[in-house]
Coordinates of C-alpha atoms and ligand atoms in Angstrom, one line a residue:
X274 CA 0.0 0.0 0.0
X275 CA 2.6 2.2 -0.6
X276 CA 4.4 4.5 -2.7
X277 CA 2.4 4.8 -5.8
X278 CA 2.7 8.4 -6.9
X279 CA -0.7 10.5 -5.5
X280 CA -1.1 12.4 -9.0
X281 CA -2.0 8.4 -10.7
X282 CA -3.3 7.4 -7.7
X283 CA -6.8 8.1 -9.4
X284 CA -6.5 7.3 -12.5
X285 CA -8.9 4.7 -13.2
X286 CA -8.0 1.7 -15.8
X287 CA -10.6 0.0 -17.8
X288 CA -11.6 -3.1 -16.6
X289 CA -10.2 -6.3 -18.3
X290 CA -12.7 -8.4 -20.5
X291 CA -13.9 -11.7 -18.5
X292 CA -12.9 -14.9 -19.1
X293 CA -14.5 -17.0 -21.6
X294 CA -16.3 -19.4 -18.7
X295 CA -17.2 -16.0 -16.9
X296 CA -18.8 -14.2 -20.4
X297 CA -20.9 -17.6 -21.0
X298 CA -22.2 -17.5 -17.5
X299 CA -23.1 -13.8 -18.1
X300 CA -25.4 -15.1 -20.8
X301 CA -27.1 -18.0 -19.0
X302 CA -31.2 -17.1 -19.3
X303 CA -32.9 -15.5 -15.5
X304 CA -33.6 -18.3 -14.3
X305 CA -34.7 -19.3 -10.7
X306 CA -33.2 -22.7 -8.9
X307 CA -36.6 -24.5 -7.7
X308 CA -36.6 -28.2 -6.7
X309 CA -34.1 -29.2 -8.3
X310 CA -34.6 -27.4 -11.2
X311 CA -33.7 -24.2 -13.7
X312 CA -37.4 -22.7 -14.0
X313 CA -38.5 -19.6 -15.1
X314 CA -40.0 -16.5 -12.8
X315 CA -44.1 -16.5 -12.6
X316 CA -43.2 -12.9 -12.9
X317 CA -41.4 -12.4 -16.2
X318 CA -39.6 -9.4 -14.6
X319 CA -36.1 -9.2 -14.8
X320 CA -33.4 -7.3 -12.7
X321 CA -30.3 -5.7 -14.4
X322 CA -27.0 -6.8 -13.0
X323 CA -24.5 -3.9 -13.2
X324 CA -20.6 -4.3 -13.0
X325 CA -19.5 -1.5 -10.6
X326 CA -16.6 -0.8 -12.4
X327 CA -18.1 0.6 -15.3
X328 CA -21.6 1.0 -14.4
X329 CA -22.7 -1.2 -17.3
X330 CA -25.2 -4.1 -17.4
X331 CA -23.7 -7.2 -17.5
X332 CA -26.4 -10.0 -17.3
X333 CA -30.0 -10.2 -16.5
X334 CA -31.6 -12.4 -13.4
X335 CA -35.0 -13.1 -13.0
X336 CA -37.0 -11.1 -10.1
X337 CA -38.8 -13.8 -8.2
X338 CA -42.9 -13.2 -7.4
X339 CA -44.8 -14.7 -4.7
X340 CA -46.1 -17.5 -7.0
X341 CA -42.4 -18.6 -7.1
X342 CA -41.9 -18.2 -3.3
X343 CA -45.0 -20.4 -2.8
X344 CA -43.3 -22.9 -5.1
X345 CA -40.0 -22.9 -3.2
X346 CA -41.2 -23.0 -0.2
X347 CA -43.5 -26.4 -1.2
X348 CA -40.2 -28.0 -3.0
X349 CA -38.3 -27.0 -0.1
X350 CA -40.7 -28.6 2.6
X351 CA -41.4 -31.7 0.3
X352 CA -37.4 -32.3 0.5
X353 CA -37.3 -31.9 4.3
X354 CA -40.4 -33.6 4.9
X355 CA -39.9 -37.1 2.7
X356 CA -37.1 -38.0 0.2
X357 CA -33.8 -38.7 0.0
X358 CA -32.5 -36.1 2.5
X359 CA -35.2 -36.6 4.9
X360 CA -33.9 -39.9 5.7
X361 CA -30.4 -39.4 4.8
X362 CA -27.8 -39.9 7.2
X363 CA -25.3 -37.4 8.8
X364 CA -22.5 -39.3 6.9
X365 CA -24.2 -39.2 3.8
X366 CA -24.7 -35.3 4.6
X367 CA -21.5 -35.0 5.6
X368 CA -19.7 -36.0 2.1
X369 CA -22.3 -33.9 0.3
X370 CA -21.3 -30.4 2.0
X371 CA -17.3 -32.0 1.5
X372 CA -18.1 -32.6 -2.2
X373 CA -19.3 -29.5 -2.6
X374 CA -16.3 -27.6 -1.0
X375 CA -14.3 -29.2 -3.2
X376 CA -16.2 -27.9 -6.0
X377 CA -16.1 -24.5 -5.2
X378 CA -11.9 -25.1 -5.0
X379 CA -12.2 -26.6 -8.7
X380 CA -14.2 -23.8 -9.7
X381 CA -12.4 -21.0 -7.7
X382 CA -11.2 -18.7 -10.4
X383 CA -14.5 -18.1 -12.3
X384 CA -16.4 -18.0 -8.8
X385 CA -13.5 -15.1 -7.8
X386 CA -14.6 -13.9 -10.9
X387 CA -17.9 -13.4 -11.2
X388 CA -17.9 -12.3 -7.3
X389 CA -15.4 -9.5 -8.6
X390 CA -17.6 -7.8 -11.6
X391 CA -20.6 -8.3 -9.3
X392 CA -19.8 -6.9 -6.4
X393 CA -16.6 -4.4 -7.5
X394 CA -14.1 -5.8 -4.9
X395 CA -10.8 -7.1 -6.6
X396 CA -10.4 -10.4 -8.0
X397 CA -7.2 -11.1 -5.8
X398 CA -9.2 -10.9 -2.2
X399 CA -12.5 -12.2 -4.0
X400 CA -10.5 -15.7 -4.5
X401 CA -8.3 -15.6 -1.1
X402 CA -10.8 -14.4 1.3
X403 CA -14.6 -14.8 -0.4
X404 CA -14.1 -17.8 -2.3
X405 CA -11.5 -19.8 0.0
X406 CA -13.9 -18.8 2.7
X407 CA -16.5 -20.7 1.1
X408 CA -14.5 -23.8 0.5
X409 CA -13.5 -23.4 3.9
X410 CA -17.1 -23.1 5.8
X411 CA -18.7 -26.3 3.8
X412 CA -15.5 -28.1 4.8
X413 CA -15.8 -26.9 8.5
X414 CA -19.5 -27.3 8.5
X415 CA -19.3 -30.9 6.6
X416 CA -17.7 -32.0 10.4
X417 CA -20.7 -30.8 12.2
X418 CA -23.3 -32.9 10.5
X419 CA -21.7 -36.5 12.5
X420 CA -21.6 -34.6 15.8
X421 CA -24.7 -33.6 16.6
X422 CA -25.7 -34.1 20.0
X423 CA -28.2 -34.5 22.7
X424 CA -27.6 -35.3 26.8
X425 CA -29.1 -37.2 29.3
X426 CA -30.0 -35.8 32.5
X427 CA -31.7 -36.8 35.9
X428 CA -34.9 -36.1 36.7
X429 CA -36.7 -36.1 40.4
X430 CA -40.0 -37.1 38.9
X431 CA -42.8 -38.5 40.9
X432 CA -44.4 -41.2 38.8
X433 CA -46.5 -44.2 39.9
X434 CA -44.7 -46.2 42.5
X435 CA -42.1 -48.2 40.8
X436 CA -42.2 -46.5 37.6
X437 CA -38.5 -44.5 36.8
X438 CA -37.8 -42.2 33.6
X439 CA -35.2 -42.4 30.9
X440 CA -34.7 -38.6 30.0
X441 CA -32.6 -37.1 27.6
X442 CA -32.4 -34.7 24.7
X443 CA -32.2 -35.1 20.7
X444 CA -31.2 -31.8 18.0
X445 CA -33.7 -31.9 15.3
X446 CA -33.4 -29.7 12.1
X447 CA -35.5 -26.3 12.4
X448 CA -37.2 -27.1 9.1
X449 CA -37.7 -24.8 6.2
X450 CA -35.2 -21.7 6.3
X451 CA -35.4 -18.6 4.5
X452 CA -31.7 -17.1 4.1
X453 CA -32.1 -13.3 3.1
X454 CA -27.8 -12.5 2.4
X455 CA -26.6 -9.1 1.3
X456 CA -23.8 -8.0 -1.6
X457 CA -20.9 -7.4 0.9
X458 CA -19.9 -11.0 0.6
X459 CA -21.7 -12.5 -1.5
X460 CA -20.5 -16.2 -1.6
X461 CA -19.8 -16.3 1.8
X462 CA -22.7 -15.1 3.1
X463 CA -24.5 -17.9 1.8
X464 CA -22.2 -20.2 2.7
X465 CA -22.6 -18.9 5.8
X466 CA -25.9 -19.6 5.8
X467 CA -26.6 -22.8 3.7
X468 CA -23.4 -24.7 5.4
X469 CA -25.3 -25.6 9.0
X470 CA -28.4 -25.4 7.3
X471 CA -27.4 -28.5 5.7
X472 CA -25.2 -30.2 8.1
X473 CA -28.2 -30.0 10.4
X474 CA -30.3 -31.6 7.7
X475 CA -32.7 -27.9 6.8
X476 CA -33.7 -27.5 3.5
X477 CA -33.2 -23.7 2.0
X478 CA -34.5 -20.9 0.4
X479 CA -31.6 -18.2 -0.3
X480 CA -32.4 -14.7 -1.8
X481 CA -28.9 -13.0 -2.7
X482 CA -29.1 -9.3 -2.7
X483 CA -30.3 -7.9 -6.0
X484 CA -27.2 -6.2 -6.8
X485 CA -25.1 -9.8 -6.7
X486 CA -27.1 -12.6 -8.0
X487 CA -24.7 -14.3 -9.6
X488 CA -22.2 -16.2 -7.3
X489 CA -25.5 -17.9 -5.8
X490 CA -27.0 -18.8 -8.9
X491 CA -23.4 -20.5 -10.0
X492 CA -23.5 -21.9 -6.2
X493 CA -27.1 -23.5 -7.1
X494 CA -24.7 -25.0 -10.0
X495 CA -22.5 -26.9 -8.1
X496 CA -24.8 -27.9 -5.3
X497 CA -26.8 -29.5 -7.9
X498 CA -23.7 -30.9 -9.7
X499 CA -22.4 -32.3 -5.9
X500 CA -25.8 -34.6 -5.5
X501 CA -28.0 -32.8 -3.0
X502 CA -31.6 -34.3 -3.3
X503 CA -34.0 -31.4 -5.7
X504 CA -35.5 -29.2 -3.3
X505 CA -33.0 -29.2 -0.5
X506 CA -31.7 -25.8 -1.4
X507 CA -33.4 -23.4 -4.0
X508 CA -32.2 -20.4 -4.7
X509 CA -34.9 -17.3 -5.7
X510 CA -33.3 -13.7 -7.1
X511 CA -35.5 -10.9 -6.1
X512 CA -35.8 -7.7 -4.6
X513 CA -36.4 -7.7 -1.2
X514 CA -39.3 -5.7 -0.6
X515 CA -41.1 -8.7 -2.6
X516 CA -39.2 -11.3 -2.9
X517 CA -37.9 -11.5 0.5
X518 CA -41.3 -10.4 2.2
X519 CA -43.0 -12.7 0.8
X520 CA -40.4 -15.0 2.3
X521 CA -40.4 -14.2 5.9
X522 CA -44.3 -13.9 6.0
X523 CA -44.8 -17.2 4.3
X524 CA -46.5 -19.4 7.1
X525 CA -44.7 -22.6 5.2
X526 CA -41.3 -21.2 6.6
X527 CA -39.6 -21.9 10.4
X528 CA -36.8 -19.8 10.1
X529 CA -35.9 -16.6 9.1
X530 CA -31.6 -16.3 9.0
X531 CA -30.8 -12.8 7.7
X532 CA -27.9 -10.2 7.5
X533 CA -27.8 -7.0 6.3
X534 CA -29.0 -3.3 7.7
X535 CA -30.5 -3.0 11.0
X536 CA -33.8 -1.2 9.8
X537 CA -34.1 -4.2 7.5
X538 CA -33.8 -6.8 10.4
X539 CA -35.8 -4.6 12.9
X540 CA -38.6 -5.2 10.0
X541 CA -38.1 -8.6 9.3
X542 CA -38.7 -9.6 13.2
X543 CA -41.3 -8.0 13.2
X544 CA -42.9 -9.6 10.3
X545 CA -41.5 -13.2 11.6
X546 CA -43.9 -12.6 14.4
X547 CA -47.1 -12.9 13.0
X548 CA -45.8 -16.5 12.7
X549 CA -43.9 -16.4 15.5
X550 CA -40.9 -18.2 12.8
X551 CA -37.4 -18.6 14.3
X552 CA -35.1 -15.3 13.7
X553 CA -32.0 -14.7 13.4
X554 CA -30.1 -11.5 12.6
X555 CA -26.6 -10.5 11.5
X556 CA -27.0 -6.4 11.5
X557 CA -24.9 -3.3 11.0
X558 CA -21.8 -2.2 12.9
X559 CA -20.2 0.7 14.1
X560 CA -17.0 -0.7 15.7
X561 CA -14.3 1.1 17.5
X562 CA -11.0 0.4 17.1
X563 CA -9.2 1.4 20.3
X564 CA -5.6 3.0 20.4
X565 CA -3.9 2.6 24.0
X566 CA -1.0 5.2 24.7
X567 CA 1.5 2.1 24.5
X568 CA 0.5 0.6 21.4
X569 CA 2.6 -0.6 18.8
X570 CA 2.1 2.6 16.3
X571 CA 3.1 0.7 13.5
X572 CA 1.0 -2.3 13.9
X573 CA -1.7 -0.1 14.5
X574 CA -1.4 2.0 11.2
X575 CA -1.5 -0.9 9.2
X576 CA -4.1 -3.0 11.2
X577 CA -6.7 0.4 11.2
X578 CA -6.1 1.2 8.0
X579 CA -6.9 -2.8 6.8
X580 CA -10.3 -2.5 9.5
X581 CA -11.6 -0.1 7.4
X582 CA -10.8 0.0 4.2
X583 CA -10.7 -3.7 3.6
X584 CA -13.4 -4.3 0.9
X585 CA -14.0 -0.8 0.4
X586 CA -15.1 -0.5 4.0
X587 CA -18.5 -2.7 3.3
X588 CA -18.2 -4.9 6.0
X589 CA -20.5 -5.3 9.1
X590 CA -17.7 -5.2 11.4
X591 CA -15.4 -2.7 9.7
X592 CA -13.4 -0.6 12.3
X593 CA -15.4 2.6 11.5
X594 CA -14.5 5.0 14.7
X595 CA -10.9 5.6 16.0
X596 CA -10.7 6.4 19.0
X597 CA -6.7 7.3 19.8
X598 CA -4.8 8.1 22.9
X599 CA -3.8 11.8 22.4
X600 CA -0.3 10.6 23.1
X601 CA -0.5 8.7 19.5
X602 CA -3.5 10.4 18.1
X603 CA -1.7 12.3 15.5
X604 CA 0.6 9.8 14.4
X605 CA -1.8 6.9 13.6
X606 CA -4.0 9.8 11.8
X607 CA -1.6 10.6 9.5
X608 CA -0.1 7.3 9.0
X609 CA -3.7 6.3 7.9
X610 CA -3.8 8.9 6.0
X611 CA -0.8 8.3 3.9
X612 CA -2.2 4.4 3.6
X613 CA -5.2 6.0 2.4
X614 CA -3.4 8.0 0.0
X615 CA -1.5 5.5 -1.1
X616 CA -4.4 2.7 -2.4
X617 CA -4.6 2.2 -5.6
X618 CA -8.3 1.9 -6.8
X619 CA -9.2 -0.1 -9.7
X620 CA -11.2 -2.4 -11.5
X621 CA -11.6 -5.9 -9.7
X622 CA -10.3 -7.5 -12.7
X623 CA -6.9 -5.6 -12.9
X624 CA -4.6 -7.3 -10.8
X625 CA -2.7 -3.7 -9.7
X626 CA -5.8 -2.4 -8.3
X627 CA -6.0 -2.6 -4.1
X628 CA -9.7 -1.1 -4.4
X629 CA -12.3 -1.6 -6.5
X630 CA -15.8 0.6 -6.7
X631 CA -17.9 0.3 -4.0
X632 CA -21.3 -2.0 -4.9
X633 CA -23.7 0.4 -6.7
X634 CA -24.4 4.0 -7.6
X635 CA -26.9 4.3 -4.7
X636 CA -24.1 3.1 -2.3
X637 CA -21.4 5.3 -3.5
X638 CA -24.0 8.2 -3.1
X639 CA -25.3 7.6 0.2
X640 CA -21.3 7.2 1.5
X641 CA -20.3 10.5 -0.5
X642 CA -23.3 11.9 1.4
X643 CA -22.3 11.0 4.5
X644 CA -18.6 12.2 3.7
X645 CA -20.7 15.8 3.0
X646 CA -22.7 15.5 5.5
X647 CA -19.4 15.0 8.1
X648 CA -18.0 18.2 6.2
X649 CA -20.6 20.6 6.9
X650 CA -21.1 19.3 10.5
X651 CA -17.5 20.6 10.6
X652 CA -15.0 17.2 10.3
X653 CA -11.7 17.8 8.5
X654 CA -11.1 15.6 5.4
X655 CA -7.7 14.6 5.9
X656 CA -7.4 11.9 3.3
X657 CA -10.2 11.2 0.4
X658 CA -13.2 12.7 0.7
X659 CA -14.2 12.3 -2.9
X660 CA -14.9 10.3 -6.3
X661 CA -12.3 10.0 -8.9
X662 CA -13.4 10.7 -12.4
X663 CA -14.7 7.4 -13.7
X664 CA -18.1 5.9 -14.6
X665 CA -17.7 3.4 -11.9
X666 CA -19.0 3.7 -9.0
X667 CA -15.7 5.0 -6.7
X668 CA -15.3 6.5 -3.6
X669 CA -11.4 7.5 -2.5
X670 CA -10.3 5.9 0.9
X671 CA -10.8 8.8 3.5
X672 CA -10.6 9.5 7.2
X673 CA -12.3 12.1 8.7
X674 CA -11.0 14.0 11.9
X675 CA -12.3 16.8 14.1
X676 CA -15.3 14.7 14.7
X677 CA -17.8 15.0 17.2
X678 CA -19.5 12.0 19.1
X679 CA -23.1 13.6 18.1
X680 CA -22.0 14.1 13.6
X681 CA -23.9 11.6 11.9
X682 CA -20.9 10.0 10.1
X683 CA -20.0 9.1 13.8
X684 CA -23.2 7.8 14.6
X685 CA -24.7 6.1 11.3
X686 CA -23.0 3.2 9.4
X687 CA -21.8 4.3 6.4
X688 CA -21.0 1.3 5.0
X689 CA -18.0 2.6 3.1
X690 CA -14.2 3.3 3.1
X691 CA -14.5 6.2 5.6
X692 CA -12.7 6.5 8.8
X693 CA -14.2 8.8 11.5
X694 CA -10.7 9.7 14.3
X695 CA -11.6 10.7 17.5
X696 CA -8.8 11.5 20.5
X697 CA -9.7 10.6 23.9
X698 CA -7.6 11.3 27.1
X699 CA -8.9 9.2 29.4
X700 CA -8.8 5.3 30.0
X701 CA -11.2 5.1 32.3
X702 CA -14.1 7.2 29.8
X703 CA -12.5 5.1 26.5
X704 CA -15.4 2.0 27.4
X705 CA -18.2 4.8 27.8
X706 CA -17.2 6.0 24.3
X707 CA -16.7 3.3 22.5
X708 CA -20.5 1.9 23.6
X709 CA -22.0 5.3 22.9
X710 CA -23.9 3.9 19.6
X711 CA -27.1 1.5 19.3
X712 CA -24.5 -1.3 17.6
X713 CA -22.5 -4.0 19.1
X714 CA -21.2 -5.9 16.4
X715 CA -17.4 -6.0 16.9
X716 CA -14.6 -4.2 18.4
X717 CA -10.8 -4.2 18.2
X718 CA -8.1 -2.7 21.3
X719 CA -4.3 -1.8 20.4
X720 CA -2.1 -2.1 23.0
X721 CA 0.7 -4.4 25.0
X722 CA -0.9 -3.6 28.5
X723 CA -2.4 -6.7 29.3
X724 CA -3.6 -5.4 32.7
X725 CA -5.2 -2.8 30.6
X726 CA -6.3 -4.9 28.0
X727 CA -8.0 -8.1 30.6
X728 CA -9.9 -4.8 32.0
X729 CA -10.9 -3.5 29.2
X730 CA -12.7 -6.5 27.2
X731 CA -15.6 -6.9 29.2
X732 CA -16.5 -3.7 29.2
X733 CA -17.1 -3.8 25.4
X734 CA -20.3 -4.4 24.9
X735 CA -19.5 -5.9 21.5
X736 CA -20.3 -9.6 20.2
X737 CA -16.5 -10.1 19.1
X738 CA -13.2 -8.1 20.5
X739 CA -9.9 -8.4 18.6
X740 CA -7.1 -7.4 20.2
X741 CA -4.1 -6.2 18.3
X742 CA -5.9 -7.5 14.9
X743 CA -9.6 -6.6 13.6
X744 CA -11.7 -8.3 10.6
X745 CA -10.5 -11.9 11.9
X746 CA -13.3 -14.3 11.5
X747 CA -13.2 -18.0 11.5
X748 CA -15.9 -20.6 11.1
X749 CA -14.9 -22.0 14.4
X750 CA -15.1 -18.7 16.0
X751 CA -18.5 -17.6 17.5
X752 CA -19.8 -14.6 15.3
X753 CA -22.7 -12.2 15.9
X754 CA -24.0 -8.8 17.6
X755 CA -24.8 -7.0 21.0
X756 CA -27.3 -4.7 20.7
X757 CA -28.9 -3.8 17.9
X758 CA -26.6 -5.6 15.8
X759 CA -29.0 -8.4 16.1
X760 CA -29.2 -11.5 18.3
X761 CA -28.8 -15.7 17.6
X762 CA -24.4 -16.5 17.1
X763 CA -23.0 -18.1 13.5
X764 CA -19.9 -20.3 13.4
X765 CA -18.8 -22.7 15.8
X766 CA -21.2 -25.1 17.7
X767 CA -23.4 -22.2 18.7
X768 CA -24.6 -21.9 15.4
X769 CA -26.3 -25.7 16.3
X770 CA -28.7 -23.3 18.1
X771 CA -29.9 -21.7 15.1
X772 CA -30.5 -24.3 13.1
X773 CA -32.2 -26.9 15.4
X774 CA -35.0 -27.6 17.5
X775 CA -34.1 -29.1 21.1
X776 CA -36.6 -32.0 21.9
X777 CA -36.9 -33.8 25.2
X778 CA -37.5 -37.2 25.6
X779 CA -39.3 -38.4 28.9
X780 CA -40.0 -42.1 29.0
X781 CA -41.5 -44.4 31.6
X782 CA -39.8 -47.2 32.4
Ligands
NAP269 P1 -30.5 -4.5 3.1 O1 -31.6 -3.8 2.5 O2 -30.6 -4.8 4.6 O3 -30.3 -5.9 2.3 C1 -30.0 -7.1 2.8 C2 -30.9 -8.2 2.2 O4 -32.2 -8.1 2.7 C3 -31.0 -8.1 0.7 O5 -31.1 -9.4 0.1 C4 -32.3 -7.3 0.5 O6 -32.8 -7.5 -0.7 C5 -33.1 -7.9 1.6 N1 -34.2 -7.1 2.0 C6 -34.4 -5.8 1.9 N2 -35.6 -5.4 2.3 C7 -36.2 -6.5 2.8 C8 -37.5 -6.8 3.4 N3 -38.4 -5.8 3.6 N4 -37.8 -8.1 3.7 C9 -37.0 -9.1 3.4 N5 -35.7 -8.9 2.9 C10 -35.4 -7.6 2.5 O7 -29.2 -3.8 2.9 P2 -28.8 -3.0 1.5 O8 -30.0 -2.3 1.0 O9 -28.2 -4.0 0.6 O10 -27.8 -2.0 2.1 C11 -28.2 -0.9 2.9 C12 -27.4 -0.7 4.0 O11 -27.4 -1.8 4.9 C13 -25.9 -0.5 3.7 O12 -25.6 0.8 3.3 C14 -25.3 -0.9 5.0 O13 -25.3 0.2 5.9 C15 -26.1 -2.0 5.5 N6 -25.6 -3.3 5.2 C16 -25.2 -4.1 6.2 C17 -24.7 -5.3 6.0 C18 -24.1 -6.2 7.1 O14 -23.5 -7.2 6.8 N7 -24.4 -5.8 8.3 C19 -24.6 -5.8 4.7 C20 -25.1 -5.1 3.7 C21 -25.6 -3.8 4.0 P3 -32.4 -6.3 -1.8 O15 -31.1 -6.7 -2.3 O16 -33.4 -6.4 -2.9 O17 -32.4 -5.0 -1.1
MG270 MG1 -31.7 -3.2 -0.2

């Protein structure tokens, strides 16, 4: 990230043509994945797929209606309810989720891809971190399938003389699950989803946001190509005010798993309710990343530079507010700034670019508003703070200082490459400030003091804390928000939770 001259810094290449597998996907009819099946939308609307890079359509997907919801929903409750996968067993679940991470590695490169003229981030971290993720989370989640569990317990009940009870506890699948996933990550959103789904035998309904379609629909591809029984996962494009309402009120679904913007998930709960369905959320962040007075300065620059302007800043649990010691402030400010500076942005399929465009026009208007909106409040722009000229849909790294805790760009999500810095002078107020928001998605604290450190965690109110590092996830690692960053945890054997039903067993014997 550095040394690349500031006057090119902005100069925009064209993108590269796809690949030959990539431009024949491109063509591939709208279709909707249903049973099994490649089937066209009741609705005979289409959506227009746009690369972000140059603001040009690139393929067409079909917008599903509620006529096609009520058909997945039946194809996924016949699979879960008789069939193949109804009786099939873990093993036999097992090798399907393993076969199909093993054909997402075979078809890595055109998954990167496509990810990469969908949703504008660069080819390079679409393949390492999207599309390895993927591979990795079906793996992962293949292992959970044999080790599901129950327990036995004792019981002090008072049955007919001589009559005793065998107690204990079985993990059933939840049932039908709608997975609503939104263009950040693509790919590894649903795998996110769809891996315990089907380790925990569910069947699925995933909507991909309508700005990336495509890595789901190619997904559908392989899942079909791995073996998994017709109707176990089906796969409706659509927007969501149809499409995925029509979803979470269907009374033929038990689970709602979502991510995306809080107002979205405050919505779909309550919808969920009518029919009391299973919920959970993955919402919006507003994480601090901390600076103690002894951190390691260099470390920090890099790491708070990465937490925020990794994938253009659209991550949940980007490292949005920087809070600094005023001991360091000024150093990690400007050596942020001069990352900032310093990344080149590009189209995804270039390999010199280290930024692509962010996701759509309306995205890379809302963050320039913010970035405006932070101006007039009276925040210095001390890197960024604008669009180069291009037709794609850019936005320049930029960190914003002079901010005050009450500025919206210190209290919204902006969902973009834009840093907010804040100084603070006191330890003991840094826990106050850093919880001073309605989110509690993530947080990160830089420093050596581990006395400091151990005191500071708990006081987080935060679903994950990273110390010295931020944006680490792993499918082992429990993942999810405080607050209103949504409830229910992904990854690691709490995830179980969200996907089952506990039963209890009380027999006389
Ligand atoms: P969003 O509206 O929350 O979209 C997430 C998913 O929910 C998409 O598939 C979306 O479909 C669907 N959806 C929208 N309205 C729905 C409804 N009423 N019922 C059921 N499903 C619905 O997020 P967005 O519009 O893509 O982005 C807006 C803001 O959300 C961003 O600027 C950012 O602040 C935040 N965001 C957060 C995350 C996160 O991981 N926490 C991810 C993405 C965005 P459509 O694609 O048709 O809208
Ligand atoms: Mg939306």
């Amino acid at each position: 990230m550095n040394a690349s001259p500031a006057l090119t810094q902005y100069q925009i290449p064209l993108q590269p043509d796809p690949s030959a597998a990539v431009a024949k996907f491109l063509k591939r009819p709208p279709r909707l994945f249903i049973g099994g099946e490649w089937v066209e939308s009741k609705s005979r609307e289409r959506i227009s797929v746009v690369d972000p890079a140059t603001g040009r359509e690139i393929a067409s997907v079909a917008d599903a209606n509620e006529a096609d919801v009520d058909r997945a929903v039946a194809a996924a409750r016949k699979a879960f309810e008789s069939g193949p996968w109804a009786d099939m067993l873990p093993a036999d679940r097992q090798a399907l989720l393993w076969k199909l991470s093993d054909l997402v590695e075979k078809n890595m490169d055109e998954l990167a891809e496509l990810e990469s003229i969908d949703n504008g981030k660069t080819k390079f971290m679409a393949t390492v971190v999207d599309v390895a993720g993927t591979r990795d989370y079906f793996r992962y989640m293949a292992g959970w399938a044999t080790r599901i569990e129950g327990s036995t317990f004792a019981t002090s009940i008072h049955g007919p003389p001589g009559v005793k009870f065998h107690t204990y506890t079985q993990r059933e699948p939840v049932g039908v699950v709608a997975q609503i996933v939104p263009w950040n990550f693509p790919l590894a959103m649903a795998a996110w989803k769809l891996g315990p789904a089907l380790a925990t035998g569910c069947t699925c309904i995933l909507k991909p946001a309508e700005q990336t379609p495509l890595t789901a629909l190619r997904l559908a591809e392989l899942i079909a190509e791995a073996g998994f029984p017709p109707g176990v996962v089906n796969v409706l494009t659509g927007l969501g005010e149809t499409t995925g309402a029509a979803l979470v009120a269907h009374p033929g679904v038990d689970k709602v798993a979502f991510t995306g913007s809080t107002p979205v998930g405050k919505l779909i709960n309550k919808s969920a309710t009518d029919t009391l369905k299973r919920v959970s959320l993955e919402l919006g962040g507003k994480s601090p990343v901390i600076v103690l007075p002894d951190a390691d300065i260099d470390s920090v620059i890099g790491g708070a530079a990465n937490a925020i302007f990794f994938n253009a800043g659209q991550v949940c649990c980007a490292g949005t507010r920087l809070f600094a010691h005023k001991k360091v402030f000024d150093r990690v400010v400007e050596g942020i700034s001069t990352a900032a500076s310093s990344i080149q942005l590009g189209p995804g399929l270039d390999p010199k670019t280290q930024m692509g465009p962010l996701v759509s026009r309306e995205q890379q208007e809302r963050v320039l508003g913010y970035i405006e909106s932070g101006r007039k409040e009276g925040a210095t722009v001390v890197a960024g703070g604008e669009t180069p000229s291009s037709p794609g849909f850019y936005v320049k790294p930029t960190v914003l200082a002079n901010v005050r805790s009450d500025m919206k760009v210190v209290r919204e999500e902006i969902f973009g490459p834009v840093l907010v810095a804040q100084r603070f002078e006191d330890l003991d107020d840094i826990a106050a400030l850093a919880n001073d928001t309605p989110y509690g998605l993530a947080a990160s604290i830089w420093s050596n003091d581990l006395r400091a450190v151990q005191r500071l965690v708990p006081r987080i109110r935060a679903g994950t804390v990273w110390v010295n590092c931020h944006n680490f996830v792993d499918p082992n690692m429990p993942f999810g928000g405080f607050k209103q960053s949504g409830f229910g945890r992904e990854h690691g054997r709490a995830v179980l939770d969200l996907y089952t039903e506990l039963k209890s067993v009380c027999m006389a014997i």
